[in-house]
XYZ file of C-alpha atoms in Angstrom:
457
model
C 19.806 6.062 -27.913
C 16.840 5.602 -25.822
C 17.494 4.591 -21.934
C 17.462 0.677 -21.167
C 17.834 0.849 -17.554
C 16.954 3.039 -14.584
C 20.197 4.018 -13.623
C 20.598 4.778 -17.643
C 17.518 7.017 -17.176
C 19.129 9.099 -13.928
C 22.769 9.558 -15.802
C 20.609 11.175 -18.454
C 18.244 13.269 -16.310
C 20.620 14.035 -13.458
C 18.920 14.001 -10.283
C 17.026 11.277 -9.391
C 14.464 13.906 -7.014
C 13.644 15.681 -9.856
C 13.194 13.082 -12.447
C 10.357 11.709 -10.004
C 9.082 14.782 -9.506
C 8.163 15.992 -12.816
C 7.150 12.317 -13.656
C 4.454 11.866 -16.155
C 2.541 8.987 -14.708
C -0.310 9.648 -12.331
C -1.267 8.251 -8.698
C -2.112 4.633 -8.602
C -4.655 3.273 -10.739
C -7.079 0.364 -9.948
C -8.766 -1.283 -13.179
C -12.013 -1.939 -11.682
C -15.155 0.627 -12.533
C -15.344 3.287 -10.497
C -18.302 3.118 -8.993
C -20.892 0.368 -8.944
C -23.662 2.289 -6.549
C -22.133 4.910 -5.331
C -18.681 5.429 -3.732
C -20.151 6.902 -0.083
C -22.388 3.784 0.362
C -20.029 1.707 -0.622
C -17.442 3.197 1.575
C -19.834 2.594 4.481
C -20.364 -0.263 3.661
C -17.340 -2.523 5.255
C -18.021 -0.049 8.517
C -21.609 -1.048 8.253
C -22.825 -4.126 6.481
C -20.535 -6.157 3.962
C -18.735 -5.462 0.514
C -16.929 -7.084 -1.524
C -13.874 -5.742 -2.910
C -12.430 -6.922 -6.526
C -8.392 -6.865 -5.996
C -8.118 -9.360 -9.496
C -6.118 -6.276 -11.179
C -4.377 -4.570 -9.272
C -1.211 -6.059 -7.577
C 1.796 -7.159 -8.767
C 2.156 -11.043 -7.717
C 5.902 -12.682 -7.927
C 5.646 -16.433 -7.157
C 8.711 -18.171 -5.790
C 9.356 -21.595 -5.582
C 11.961 -23.837 -4.338
C 13.662 -25.831 -1.349
C 15.150 -22.400 -0.896
C 12.491 -20.374 -1.097
C 12.209 -19.844 2.496
C 15.949 -18.808 3.150
C 15.606 -16.231 -0.002
C 12.656 -14.757 1.671
C 14.449 -14.751 5.494
C 17.440 -13.181 3.575
C 15.344 -10.697 1.756
C 13.125 -9.936 5.210
C 13.074 -7.800 7.946
C 10.435 -10.316 9.574
C 11.325 -13.631 11.484
C 10.571 -16.548 9.507
C 10.730 -18.804 12.787
C 7.292 -20.169 12.635
C 6.716 -19.062 8.904
C 5.750 -21.672 6.591
C 2.084 -23.153 4.719
C -1.279 -21.506 5.468
C 0.414 -18.482 7.175
C 0.879 -14.886 5.505
C 2.957 -11.846 6.859
C 3.429 -8.653 6.122
C 7.075 -8.665 4.442
C 9.078 -5.701 5.021
C 12.116 -5.179 2.679
C 14.831 -2.788 3.550
C 18.214 -1.621 0.980
C 21.826 -2.257 2.973
C 21.635 0.820 4.389
C 17.925 0.165 6.710
C 15.740 1.969 4.351
C 12.567 0.733 2.589
C 11.909 -0.994 -0.519
C 8.793 -2.158 -0.014
C 6.294 -4.357 1.690
C 3.120 -6.454 0.887
C 1.390 -9.239 1.798
C 3.487 -13.356 1.923
C 1.318 -16.344 1.269
C 2.994 -19.632 2.230
C 1.459 -21.495 -0.024
C 3.320 -24.869 0.481
C 6.590 -25.621 2.549
C 8.849 -25.002 -0.682
C 5.923 -22.009 -3.074
C 5.761 -18.355 -1.622
C 2.964 -16.052 -2.918
C 4.460 -12.437 -2.463
C 1.400 -10.006 -3.415
C 1.851 -5.799 -3.319
C 3.010 -2.888 -5.556
C 5.777 -3.983 -8.101
C 8.496 -2.915 -6.632
C 9.327 -4.993 -3.314
C 8.350 -7.841 -6.147
C 11.388 -6.520 -8.611
C 13.384 -6.502 -5.276
C 12.747 -10.322 -4.615
C 13.203 -11.359 -8.442
C 16.764 -9.544 -8.521
C 17.535 -11.136 -5.085
C 16.924 -14.991 -6.491
C 18.481 -13.960 -9.968
C 21.977 -12.774 -8.388
C 21.790 -15.099 -5.407
C 23.173 -18.313 -4.569
C 19.298 -19.982 -4.258
C 18.003 -22.774 -5.227
C 14.106 -21.242 -6.248
C 12.067 -20.220 -9.289
C 10.544 -16.750 -9.386
C 7.655 -16.461 -11.583
C 5.559 -12.763 -12.162
C 2.106 -12.572 -12.672
C 1.863 -9.187 -13.697
C -0.911 -6.824 -12.845
C -3.145 -5.982 -15.649
C -2.457 -2.271 -15.998
C 0.916 -3.025 -17.691
C -0.168 -6.433 -18.851
C -4.206 -5.944 -19.495
C -4.424 -8.435 -22.731
C -2.885 -11.314 -20.531
C -5.363 -13.286 -17.879
C -4.702 -13.142 -13.862
C -3.408 -16.497 -12.217
C -6.102 -16.281 -10.093
C -9.095 -14.122 -8.997
C -9.135 -12.221 -5.673
C -12.107 -10.959 -3.503
C -12.054 -9.409 -0.266
C -15.471 -9.888 2.093
C -15.520 -7.513 4.592
C -18.242 -5.828 7.211
C -19.648 -6.945 9.966
C -21.921 -8.920 8.068
C -19.148 -10.466 6.091
C -18.899 -13.643 8.447
C -22.660 -14.334 8.372
C -22.566 -13.535 4.192
C -19.387 -16.534 3.752
C -20.897 -18.832 6.315
C -24.107 -19.354 4.211
C -22.125 -19.430 0.651
C -19.531 -22.320 2.224
C -20.384 -25.903 0.751
C -16.541 -26.849 2.846
C -15.539 -27.187 5.962
C -15.705 -24.544 8.760
C -13.531 -21.260 7.901
C -10.342 -19.856 9.410
C -10.817 -16.628 11.226
C -7.366 -16.386 13.242
C -5.779 -13.394 12.259
C -3.686 -13.558 8.984
C -4.030 -17.372 8.986
C -4.890 -19.215 5.921
C -7.954 -21.582 5.119
C -10.143 -23.140 2.623
C -13.759 -22.488 1.228
C -15.858 -23.790 -1.126
C -17.799 -21.409 -3.023
C -20.607 -22.689 -6.240
C -18.466 -25.902 -6.246
C -14.971 -24.029 -6.749
C -12.962 -24.676 -3.878
C -10.526 -21.193 -2.952
C -7.971 -20.330 -0.230
C -8.796 -17.591 2.527
C -6.232 -15.047 4.567
C -8.407 -13.993 7.997
C -8.213 -10.495 8.181
C -10.281 -7.132 8.486
C -11.122 -3.743 7.411
C -13.309 -1.459 9.470
C -12.967 -3.570 13.086
C -14.815 -6.494 11.597
C -13.332 -10.125 10.478
C -13.887 -10.804 6.649
C -11.951 -12.970 4.330
C -10.143 -12.656 1.037
C -10.533 -15.393 -1.150
C -8.928 -16.536 -4.226
C -8.540 -19.452 -6.472
C -8.073 -19.821 -10.426
C -8.651 -17.033 -12.596
C -11.329 -19.273 -14.827
C -13.397 -19.904 -11.509
C -13.701 -16.472 -10.523
C -17.034 -15.476 -12.306
C -18.944 -18.244 -10.581
C -17.659 -17.802 -7.477
C -18.366 -13.930 -8.142
C -21.866 -15.003 -8.915
C -22.478 -16.792 -6.258
C -21.469 -14.257 -3.521
C -23.429 -11.491 -5.480
C -26.544 -13.894 -5.282
C -26.897 -14.106 -1.564
C -25.595 -11.368 -0.759
C -28.955 -9.537 -1.861
C -29.893 -10.945 1.406
C -27.552 -9.185 3.507
C -26.864 -5.625 1.424
C -24.100 -6.548 -0.053
C -22.448 -3.769 -1.760
C -19.298 -3.968 -4.653
C -16.795 -1.108 -4.177
C -15.424 0.345 -7.182
C -11.789 1.452 -7.362
C -12.941 5.225 -5.423
C -14.049 3.554 -2.674
C -11.431 0.942 -2.521
C -8.787 4.200 -2.855
C -9.093 5.512 1.109
C -9.495 1.656 2.359
C -6.232 1.749 3.505
C -5.857 5.249 4.743
C -9.033 4.119 7.928
C -6.979 0.902 8.065
C -3.633 2.618 8.396
C -1.555 1.340 5.531
C 0.713 3.179 4.201
C 0.295 1.594 0.540
C 3.595 2.446 -1.365
C 7.049 4.253 0.142
C 9.235 5.607 -2.311
C 11.503 2.650 -2.792
C 15.151 3.437 -1.623
C 17.088 2.932 -4.470
C 17.664 5.232 -6.669
C 21.137 6.209 -4.653
C 24.221 4.014 -3.729
C 26.711 1.969 -4.984
C 25.292 -0.872 -3.364
C 22.060 -0.523 -5.129
C 24.027 0.274 -9.032
C 23.245 -3.151 -9.829
C 19.760 -3.274 -9.476
C 19.045 -0.092 -10.815
C 21.272 -1.365 -14.008
C 18.536 -4.241 -14.181
C 15.444 -2.180 -13.622
C 14.336 -1.101 -17.421
C 13.496 2.192 -17.606
C 10.071 1.226 -18.203
C 10.026 -0.161 -15.100
C 7.182 1.050 -12.483
C 10.443 2.409 -10.586
C 11.778 4.578 -13.583
C 8.400 6.257 -14.440
C 6.540 6.296 -11.077
C 5.965 9.974 -10.130
C 6.188 11.601 -6.632
C 4.070 14.424 -5.390
C 3.685 17.030 -2.109
C 4.707 19.979 -0.853
C 7.639 17.689 0.264
C 10.837 18.871 -2.365
C 13.458 18.115 -1.530
C 16.667 18.367 -3.852
C 17.670 14.755 -2.918
C 15.883 12.163 -3.342
C 17.571 10.302 -0.156
C 14.923 12.101 1.788
C 12.058 10.453 0.949
C 13.409 7.690 2.284
C 11.969 5.560 4.972
C 12.860 3.549 7.421
C 10.836 0.619 9.333
C 9.869 2.502 12.113
C 8.366 5.737 10.470
C 5.984 3.479 9.226
C 5.255 1.534 12.478
C 7.519 -1.846 11.351
C 9.484 -1.201 13.661
C 7.700 -3.693 16.063
C 8.253 -6.838 13.096
C 12.414 -5.963 13.091
C 13.561 -9.566 14.383
C 17.444 -9.489 14.816
C 17.190 -13.910 14.718
C 18.161 -14.145 10.960
C 20.909 -12.725 9.093
C 18.755 -10.497 6.428
C 20.027 -7.438 3.528
C 20.208 -4.162 5.857
C 20.259 -6.516 9.305
C 23.590 -3.641 10.621
C 22.519 -0.501 9.330
C 18.869 -1.206 11.366
C 20.156 -2.598 14.672
C 22.657 0.920 15.170
C 18.714 2.202 13.479
C 17.555 0.639 16.120
C 18.883 2.465 19.066
C 18.293 6.151 17.286
C 14.935 8.032 18.492
C 12.174 7.634 15.280
C 9.231 9.529 13.780
C 5.782 7.853 14.882
C 3.011 6.796 12.470
C -0.217 8.891 12.967
C -3.540 9.462 11.253
C -3.519 13.051 10.696
C -7.648 14.141 10.878
C -8.219 17.940 8.414
C -9.197 20.480 9.966
C -12.973 21.257 8.160
C -12.824 24.590 7.553
C -9.728 24.551 6.262
C -10.369 22.165 3.789
C -13.545 24.075 2.788
C -11.083 26.873 1.483
C -9.104 24.217 -0.817
C -12.872 23.806 -1.921
C -14.022 27.163 -2.312
C -11.101 28.283 -3.910
C -12.774 26.318 -6.858
C -15.009 29.629 -7.384
C -12.418 31.803 -6.873
C -10.194 34.039 -8.756
C -6.766 31.303 -10.761
C -5.065 30.117 -9.492
C -6.841 28.316 -6.431
C -5.254 26.084 -4.100
C -4.093 22.264 -5.622
C -7.498 20.895 -6.535
C -8.744 18.040 -4.435
C -10.362 15.224 -6.046
C -12.962 13.335 -4.520
C -12.755 10.864 -2.397
C -8.819 10.798 -3.048
C -6.645 13.425 -3.286
C -3.632 11.590 -4.732
C -2.209 13.389 -7.294
C 1.223 11.327 -8.116
C 2.483 7.465 -7.431
C 3.986 8.563 -3.862
C 2.727 11.624 -2.088
C 4.935 13.278 0.210
C 3.580 16.536 1.902
C 5.296 18.739 4.600
C 3.733 18.524 8.163
C 4.424 22.042 9.623
C 4.559 23.212 13.642
C 4.950 26.874 13.936
C 6.188 27.026 10.020
C 8.819 24.439 10.678
C 8.881 20.925 9.320
C 8.111 17.974 11.536
C 7.306 14.921 9.529
C 5.625 13.771 6.523
C 2.054 13.753 5.597
C 0.979 11.238 3.358
C -2.320 9.562 0.994
C -5.180 12.445 2.343
C -8.289 10.923 1.177
C -12.311 11.720 2.436
C -13.535 8.803 4.352
C -17.050 8.918 4.018
C -16.923 6.457 7.542
C -15.005 9.546 9.661
C -17.026 12.127 7.750
C -13.441 13.860 7.468
C -10.630 14.126 5.360
C -7.824 12.017 6.679
C -4.366 11.259 5.766
C -1.374 8.771 7.171
C 1.719 10.986 8.663
C 4.920 10.197 10.403
C 5.619 13.162 12.767
C 7.997 13.827 15.526
C 7.663 11.311 18.312
C 7.078 14.013 20.828
C 4.236 15.185 18.637
C 2.245 12.044 18.339
C -0.446 12.345 21.191
C -3.753 12.539 19.906
C -5.148 16.058 20.049
C -1.957 17.717 18.818
C -2.269 20.494 16.671
C -0.345 20.520 13.154
C -0.777 21.706 9.736
C 0.029 20.100 6.463
C 1.176 22.626 3.860
C -1.330 21.269 0.720
C 0.097 22.065 -2.888
C 3.197 22.362 -4.421
C 6.281 25.152 -4.686
C 6.259 28.252 -7.494
C 2.794 26.977 -8.610
C 3.340 23.277 -9.335
C 5.949 20.769 -11.041
C 5.553 19.664 -14.657
C 3.178 16.538 -13.825
C 0.792 17.032 -16.847
C -2.187 16.219 -14.052
C -1.038 19.305 -11.741
C -2.314 22.345 -12.612
C -0.963 25.802 -11.858
C -2.126 26.268 -7.757
C -1.122 27.853 -5.072
C 0.295 26.531 -1.710
C -2.046 26.884 1.314
C -1.557 25.357 4.670
C -4.131 23.147 6.439
C -4.611 22.699 10.339
C -4.618 18.984 11.386
C -5.284 16.964 14.614
C -3.534 13.937 15.482
C -4.907 10.333 15.922
C -4.164 6.970 16.635
C -4.339 4.781 13.581
C -6.097 2.575 11.890
C -8.811 5.916 13.129
C -11.677 3.620 14.038
C -10.840 2.301 17.798
C -12.256 -1.058 16.472
C -10.150 -1.674 13.758
C -7.309 -0.696 16.591
C -8.429 -3.261 18.762
C -10.812 -5.788 17.874
C -9.666 -7.427 14.610
C -6.241 -8.388 15.247
C -7.652 -10.849 18.747
C -10.054 -12.553 16.287
C -9.768 -16.494 16.892
């Protein structure tokens, strides 16, 4: 009999860690054109000019409406909601009862009783589940990512205009009032007669806006942005360029949700279908524990300890209060050693098997990449999402390492590739492991991104 739930699948396979490591799915998909010009110039445009990113298709949207909407979100989120409401946004972070991260994403305050969560599927599913089983006067509505529902148009278009020339372009196309440019505040813009809402945040150390409105108006807005954008050298970023943006901006986009074990999470696993993202997603990399709980991350691993606020009751509060007093790993950027990276590509011309192929510009071959970070052969951290940054002219990844190793310039190693020639994922060719030297840098790696755009007014 076919599995009906994630819990059924885990029971049948027996070991959730091995289930994920041998899953048949590949890396997270961005269903837009791979490139519109060339991905190198598209990447460089958010640092040096202006870029348009089409974010309309790859995320899951969840609307939460009703008198208890904020009460529900406060219950699931580690963040403070004391000053949150309409026209505010925040990076929502949720954990399981043991304090391990289920996911994070952007939460928008649309109205006083209506909120929109946007992110990868795991956190949207968790919020919807808590709304269903809890005593909350709310309704939820999914707008599922296009990969899972390709024949249904999205409710909203969502574009991002970023780069040093972004505000010049946006002010020229704007037919409405002054733009809101205070970091993570929302406002309005009117383009081609279409009113849209905006969120201020940045990539590449420059101001920019995320813009969204009714999907049926999206093409009209898009065309106007392209028309005026010619004056500013606007480039559109395809999926290849876009897949590197999170590493430059310092965001680990998809920690494995901490849901696969524990009696407290059993009801949720029974609620999730066997076809859900959580049931079919893959884990890849040289970190291959038998116990899936070793993949689980804390808010401090992801540098979200700064947003944990104990001013409200929430799922996992007691566990996080204990964790807060413990030592934590530190999130850093790793810059991969040039000569060692070249050994990977040289292996393509050497005798088989070579080191694991590293696709350009994104080396991810699973939805959740976890590679070992080593010091003198001892594991001291985890590296995630290796990409080639055309701006930094280097391979980089985001990692969490032992706190005493987080100083800039510290030399570490990354174990690249999976053990014993690779797992049963169909997109993993037979290969051999190789150690890659790496140097610790801050995150975001670009100084202007670290110290500049969050201070925008």
